[in-house]
XYZ file of C-alpha atoms in Angstrom:
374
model
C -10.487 -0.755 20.971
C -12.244 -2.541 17.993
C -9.335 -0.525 15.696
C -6.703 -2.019 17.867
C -8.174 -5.251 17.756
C -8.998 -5.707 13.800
C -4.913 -4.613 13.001
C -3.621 -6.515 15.872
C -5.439 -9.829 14.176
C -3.246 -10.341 11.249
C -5.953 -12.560 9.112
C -8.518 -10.161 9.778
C -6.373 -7.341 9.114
C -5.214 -8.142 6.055
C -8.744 -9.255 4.801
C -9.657 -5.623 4.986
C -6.889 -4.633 3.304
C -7.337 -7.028 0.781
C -10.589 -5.961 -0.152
C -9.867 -2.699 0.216
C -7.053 -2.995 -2.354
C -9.096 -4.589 -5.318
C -11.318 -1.625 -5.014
C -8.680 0.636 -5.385
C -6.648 -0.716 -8.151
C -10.041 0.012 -10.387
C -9.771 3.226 -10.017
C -6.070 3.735 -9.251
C -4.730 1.038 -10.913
C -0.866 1.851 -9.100
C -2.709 3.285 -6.503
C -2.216 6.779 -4.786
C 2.022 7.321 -4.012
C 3.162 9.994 -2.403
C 4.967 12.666 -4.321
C 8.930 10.913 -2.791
C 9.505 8.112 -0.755
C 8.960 8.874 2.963
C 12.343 7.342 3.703
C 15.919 6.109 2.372
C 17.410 3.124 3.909
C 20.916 2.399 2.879
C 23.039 -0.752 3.229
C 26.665 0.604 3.780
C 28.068 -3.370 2.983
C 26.118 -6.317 2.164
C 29.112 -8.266 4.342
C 28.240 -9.285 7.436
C 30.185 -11.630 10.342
C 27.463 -13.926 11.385
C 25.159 -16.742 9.650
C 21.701 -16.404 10.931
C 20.064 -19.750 10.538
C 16.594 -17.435 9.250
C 18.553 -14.961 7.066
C 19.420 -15.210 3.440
C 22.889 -13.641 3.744
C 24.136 -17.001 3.995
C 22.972 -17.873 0.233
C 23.369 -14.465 -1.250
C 24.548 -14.354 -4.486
C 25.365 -10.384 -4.682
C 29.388 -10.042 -4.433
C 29.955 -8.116 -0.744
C 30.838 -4.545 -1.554
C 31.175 -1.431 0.561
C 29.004 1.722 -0.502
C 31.152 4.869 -1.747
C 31.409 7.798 0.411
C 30.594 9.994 -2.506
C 27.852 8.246 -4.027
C 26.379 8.496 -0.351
C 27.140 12.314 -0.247
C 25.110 12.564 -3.441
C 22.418 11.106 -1.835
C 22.098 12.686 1.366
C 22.394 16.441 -0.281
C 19.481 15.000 -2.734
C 17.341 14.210 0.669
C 18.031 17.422 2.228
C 16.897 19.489 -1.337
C 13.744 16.814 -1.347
C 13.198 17.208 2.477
C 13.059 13.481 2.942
C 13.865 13.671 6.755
C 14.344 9.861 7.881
C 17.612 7.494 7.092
C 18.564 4.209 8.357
C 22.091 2.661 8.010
C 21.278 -1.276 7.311
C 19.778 -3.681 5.305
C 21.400 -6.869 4.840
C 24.827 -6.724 5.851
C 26.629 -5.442 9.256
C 26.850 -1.791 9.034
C 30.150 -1.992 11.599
C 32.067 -3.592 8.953
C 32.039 -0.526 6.851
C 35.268 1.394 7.502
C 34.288 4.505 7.519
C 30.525 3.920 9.569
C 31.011 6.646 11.995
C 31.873 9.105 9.071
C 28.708 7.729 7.363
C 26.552 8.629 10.376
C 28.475 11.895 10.668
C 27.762 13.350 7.593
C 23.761 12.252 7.568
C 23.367 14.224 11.030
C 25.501 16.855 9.808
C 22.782 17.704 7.441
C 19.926 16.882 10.261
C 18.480 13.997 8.979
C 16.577 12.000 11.473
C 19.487 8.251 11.653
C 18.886 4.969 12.704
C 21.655 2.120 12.724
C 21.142 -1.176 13.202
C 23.666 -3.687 14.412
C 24.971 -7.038 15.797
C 26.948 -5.616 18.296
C 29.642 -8.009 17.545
C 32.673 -5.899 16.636
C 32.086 -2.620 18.431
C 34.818 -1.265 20.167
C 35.382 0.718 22.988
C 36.504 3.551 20.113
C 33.953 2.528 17.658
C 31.582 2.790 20.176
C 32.538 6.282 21.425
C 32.548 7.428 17.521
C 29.162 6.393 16.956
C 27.592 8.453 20.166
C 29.534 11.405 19.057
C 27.961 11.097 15.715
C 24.621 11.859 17.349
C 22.619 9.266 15.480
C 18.835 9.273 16.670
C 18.611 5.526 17.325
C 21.173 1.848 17.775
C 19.164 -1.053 17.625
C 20.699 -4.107 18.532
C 19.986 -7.464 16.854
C 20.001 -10.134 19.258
C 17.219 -13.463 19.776
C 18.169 -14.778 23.477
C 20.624 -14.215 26.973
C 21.504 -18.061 26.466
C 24.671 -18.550 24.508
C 22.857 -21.768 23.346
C 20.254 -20.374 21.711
C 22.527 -18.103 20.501
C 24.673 -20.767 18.634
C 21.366 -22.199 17.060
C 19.931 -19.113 15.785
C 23.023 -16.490 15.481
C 26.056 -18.482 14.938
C 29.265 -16.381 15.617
C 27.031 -14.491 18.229
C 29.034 -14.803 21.465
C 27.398 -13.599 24.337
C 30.008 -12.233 26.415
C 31.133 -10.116 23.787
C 27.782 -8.499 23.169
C 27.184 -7.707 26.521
C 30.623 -6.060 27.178
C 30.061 -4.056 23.956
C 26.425 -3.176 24.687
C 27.536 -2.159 28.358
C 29.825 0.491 26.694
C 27.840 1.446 24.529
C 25.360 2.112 27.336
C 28.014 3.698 29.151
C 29.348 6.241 26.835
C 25.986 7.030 25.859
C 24.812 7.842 29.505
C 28.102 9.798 29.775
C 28.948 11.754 26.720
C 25.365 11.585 24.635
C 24.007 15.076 22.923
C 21.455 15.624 25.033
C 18.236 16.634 23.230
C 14.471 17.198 23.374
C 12.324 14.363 22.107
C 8.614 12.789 22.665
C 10.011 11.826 26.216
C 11.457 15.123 27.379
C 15.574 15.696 27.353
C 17.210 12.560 26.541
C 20.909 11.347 25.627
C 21.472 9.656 22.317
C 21.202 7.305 20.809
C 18.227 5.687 22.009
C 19.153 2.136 22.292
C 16.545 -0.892 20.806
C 16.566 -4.486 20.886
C 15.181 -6.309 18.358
C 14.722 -10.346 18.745
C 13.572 -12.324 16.134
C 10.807 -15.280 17.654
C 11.597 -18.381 16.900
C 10.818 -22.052 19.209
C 13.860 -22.006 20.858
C 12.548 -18.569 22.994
C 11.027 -20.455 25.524
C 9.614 -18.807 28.722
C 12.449 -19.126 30.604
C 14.733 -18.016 27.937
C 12.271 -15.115 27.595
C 12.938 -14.383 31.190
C 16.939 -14.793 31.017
C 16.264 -12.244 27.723
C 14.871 -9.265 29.965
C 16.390 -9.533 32.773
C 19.923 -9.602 30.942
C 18.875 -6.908 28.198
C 16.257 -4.630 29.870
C 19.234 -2.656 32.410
C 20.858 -1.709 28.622
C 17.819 -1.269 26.192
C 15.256 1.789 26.015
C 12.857 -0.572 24.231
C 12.164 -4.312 22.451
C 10.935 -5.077 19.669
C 9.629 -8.673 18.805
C 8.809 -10.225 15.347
C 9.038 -13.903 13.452
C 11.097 -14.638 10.698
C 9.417 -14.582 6.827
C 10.984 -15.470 3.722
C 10.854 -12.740 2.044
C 11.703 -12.391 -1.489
C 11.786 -16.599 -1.756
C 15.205 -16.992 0.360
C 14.853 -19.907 2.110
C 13.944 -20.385 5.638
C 14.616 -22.796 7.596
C 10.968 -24.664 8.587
C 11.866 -24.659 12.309
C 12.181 -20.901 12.641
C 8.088 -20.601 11.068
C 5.655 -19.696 13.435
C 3.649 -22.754 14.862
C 0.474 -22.697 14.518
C -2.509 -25.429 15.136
C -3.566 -24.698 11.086
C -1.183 -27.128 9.161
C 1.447 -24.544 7.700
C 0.491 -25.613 3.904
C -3.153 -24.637 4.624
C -1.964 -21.769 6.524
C -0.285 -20.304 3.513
C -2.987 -21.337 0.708
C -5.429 -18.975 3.058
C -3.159 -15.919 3.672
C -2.353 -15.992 0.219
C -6.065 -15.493 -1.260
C -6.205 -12.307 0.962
C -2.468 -11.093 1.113
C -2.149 -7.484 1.441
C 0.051 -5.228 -1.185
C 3.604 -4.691 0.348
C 3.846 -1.587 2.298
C 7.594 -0.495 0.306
C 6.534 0.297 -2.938
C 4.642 3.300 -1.549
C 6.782 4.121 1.697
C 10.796 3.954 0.858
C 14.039 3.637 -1.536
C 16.815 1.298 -0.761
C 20.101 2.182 -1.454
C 22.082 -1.014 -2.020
C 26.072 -0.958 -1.411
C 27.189 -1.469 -4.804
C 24.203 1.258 -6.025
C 21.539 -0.925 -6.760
C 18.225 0.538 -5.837
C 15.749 -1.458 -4.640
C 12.607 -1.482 -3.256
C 12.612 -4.124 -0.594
C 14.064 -4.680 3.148
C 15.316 -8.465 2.541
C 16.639 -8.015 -1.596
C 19.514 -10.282 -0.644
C 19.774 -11.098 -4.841
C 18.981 -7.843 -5.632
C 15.764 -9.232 -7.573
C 13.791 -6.378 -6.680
C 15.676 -3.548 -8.934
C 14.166 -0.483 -10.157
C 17.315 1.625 -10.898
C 20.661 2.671 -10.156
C 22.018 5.685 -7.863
C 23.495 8.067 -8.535
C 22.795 7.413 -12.628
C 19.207 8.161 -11.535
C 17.782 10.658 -9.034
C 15.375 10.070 -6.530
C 12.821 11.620 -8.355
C 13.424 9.349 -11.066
C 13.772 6.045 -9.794
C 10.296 6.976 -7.629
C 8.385 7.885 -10.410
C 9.763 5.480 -12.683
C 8.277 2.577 -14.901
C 9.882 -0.101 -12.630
C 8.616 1.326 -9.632
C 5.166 1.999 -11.432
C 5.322 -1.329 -12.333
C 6.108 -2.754 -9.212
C 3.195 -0.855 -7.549
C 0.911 -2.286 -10.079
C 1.999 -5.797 -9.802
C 1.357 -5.656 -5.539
C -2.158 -3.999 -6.057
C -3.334 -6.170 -8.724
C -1.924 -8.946 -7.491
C -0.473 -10.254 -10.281
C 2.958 -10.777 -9.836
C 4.324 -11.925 -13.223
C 6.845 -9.546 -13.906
C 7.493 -9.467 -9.968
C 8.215 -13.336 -9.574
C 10.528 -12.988 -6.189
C 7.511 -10.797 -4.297
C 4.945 -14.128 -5.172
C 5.856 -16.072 -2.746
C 7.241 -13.306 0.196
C 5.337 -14.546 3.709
C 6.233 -10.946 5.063
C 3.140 -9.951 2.681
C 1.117 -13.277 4.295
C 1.555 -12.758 8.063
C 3.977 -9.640 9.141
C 1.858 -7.643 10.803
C 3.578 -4.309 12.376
C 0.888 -3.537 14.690
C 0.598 -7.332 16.041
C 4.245 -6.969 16.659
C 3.790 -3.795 18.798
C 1.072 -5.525 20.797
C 2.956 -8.428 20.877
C 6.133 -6.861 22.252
C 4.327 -4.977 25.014
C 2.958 -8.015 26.005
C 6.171 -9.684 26.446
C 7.567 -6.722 28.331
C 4.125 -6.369 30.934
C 4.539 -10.129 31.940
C 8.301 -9.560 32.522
C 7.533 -6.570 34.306
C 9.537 -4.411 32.041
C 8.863 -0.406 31.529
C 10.191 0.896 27.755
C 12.025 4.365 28.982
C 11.625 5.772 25.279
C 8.961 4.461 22.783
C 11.076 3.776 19.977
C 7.651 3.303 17.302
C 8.254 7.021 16.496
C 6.797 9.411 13.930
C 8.736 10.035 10.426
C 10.703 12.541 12.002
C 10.513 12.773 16.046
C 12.810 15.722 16.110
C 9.975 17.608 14.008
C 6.720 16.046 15.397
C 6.622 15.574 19.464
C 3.662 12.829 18.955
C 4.435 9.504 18.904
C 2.423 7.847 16.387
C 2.583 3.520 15.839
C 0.695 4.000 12.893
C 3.905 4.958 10.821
């Protein structure tokens, strides 16, 4: 209980860590990383259809590309002779737009990696649709922030409502009907699972909250809930941070004396569509660089001096050759656990039951135990 309650309270949380953190860079100065990343997450396009009022695709100033089928190959036979288990399709863009998504999908489970995909839901088609369920991808989360076309215009501009709905619904459908069925942490189940993720912002009131799960919670296996950061400096829009009753300039003077290191350095690879690799979720500019794929190997651009450096910068600290991770809130108040707890909260008041726990393990088709921790 006390465990639960120190990680759920972000401020305390990341005290610890903090602390923690200084007394490790003394004697691990880039601290301990495992031997490969844990995961690869690829962004298939850095296009994408919609103009989130919190999301720096709007100002990004990489050109939109599409990722090349072979350079992907490459990197999936690398993960299987590396046993990295765990992929997910998105980053920054809209995976959908990619031409050849289902293919991309197809050839990661083909070699039985564990594949998530995130998406909009905008442009999936009844075909689409079908070829994504018979690529037998683990997990579809859809990105969505309210059931009121409204809010929907203020938040997720191009977003139409009816249009989701009929695409999740088919989705749904297909899935129910013509899944792989296969064991998992919550007995035999058809995939994918499906996820909805909603970023918080003022406009999700309590009734729109309501509206949200009673429209979403017939199609989704589970919700997840978290607030929009600016990470790596893109700009935010101030109505989309989290209110608070601590002014927001004194708010971020005090998270930043005990900011934790970023989680990435030490966890996962990012496969940008033009073959950047980076090592951040939100490198709209890709600022956060340490290589290029395939002209490096995994191995390489884990183990090497930009990444090195990178981890030293975050556990020190000291973030002067690592200006775009100085200012990243994500680092200040994104707490994973306290968006857990937060989400089940939401989902108890509205009387809502997740059928699949979608926090899994690394690899749920290899470990039965689910596990929030990672």
């Amino acid at each position: 209980m006390l465990r639960d309650f120190v990680r759920g309270n972000t401020l305390l949380q990341r005290t610890i860590v903090h602390l923690r953190s200084v007394r490790l860079a003394k004697r691990h100065p880039e601290g301990q990383p495992p031997p490969l990343p844990r995961r690869i997450i690829v962004e298939p396009t850095n296009a994408c259809n919609l103009a989130c009022s919190y999301c720096g695709n709007r100002v990004m100033k990489r050109p939109r590309t599409y990722l090349d089928l072979g350079v992907y190959g490459e990197l999936l036979g690398q993960m299987v002779e590396l046993e990295i288990p765990r992929l997910t399709l998105h980053t920054i863009g809209e995976p959908t737009l990619h031409p050849e998504i289902v293919r991309m999908l197809e050839m990661a489970t083909e070699r039985e990696r564990c594949v998530t995909m995130s998406t909009n839901g905008t442009l999936l088609t009844e075909d689409l649709s079908r070829g994504i369920v018979r690529a037998r991808p683990d997990l579809v989360n859809f990105s969505v922030d309210a059931a009121d076309s409204d809010v929907l215009e203020r938040t997720r501009p191009g977003q139409r409502l009816d249009v989701l709905l009929e695409n999740m619904r088919a989705m749904r459908r297909i899935r129910d009907e013509e899944g792989e069925v296969r064991d998992s942490p919550w007995g035999p189940v058809r995939l994918p699972t499906m996820t909805v993720n909603c970023v918080l912002t003022h406009h999700f009131t309590r009734e729109v909250e309501r509206r949200f799960f009673e429209t979403f919670a017939p199609l989704a296996d589970d919700f997840l809930f978290h607030r929009p950061n600016n990470h790596v400096s893109y700009p935010v829009d101030h109505p989309f941070h989290q209110r608070t009753l601590m002014p927001r300039r004194l708010r971020v003077s005090l998270y930043r004396r005990v900011r934790m290191p970023c989680v990435y350095p030490w966890d996962a690879l990012f496969l940008l569509s033009d073959g950047t690799v980076s090592a951040c979720r939100f490198d709209f500019h890709a600022g956060v660089a340490v290589g290029h794929f395939p002209e490096m190997s995994i191995p390489e651009l884990w183990g090497g001096e930009a990444m090195r450096s990178l981890r030293r910068a975050h556990l020190a600290f000291d973030y002067r050759e690592w200006e775009q991770c100085r200012s990243c809130t994500a680092t200040f108040f994104e707490n994973r656990h306290e968006h857990r707890a937060h989400s089940r909260r939401l989902m108890r008041r509205n009387g809502v039951v997740p059928s699949r726990d979608s926090w899994l393990p690394l690899d749920p088709r290899r470990t039965m135990t689910a596990s929030p921790d990672e």
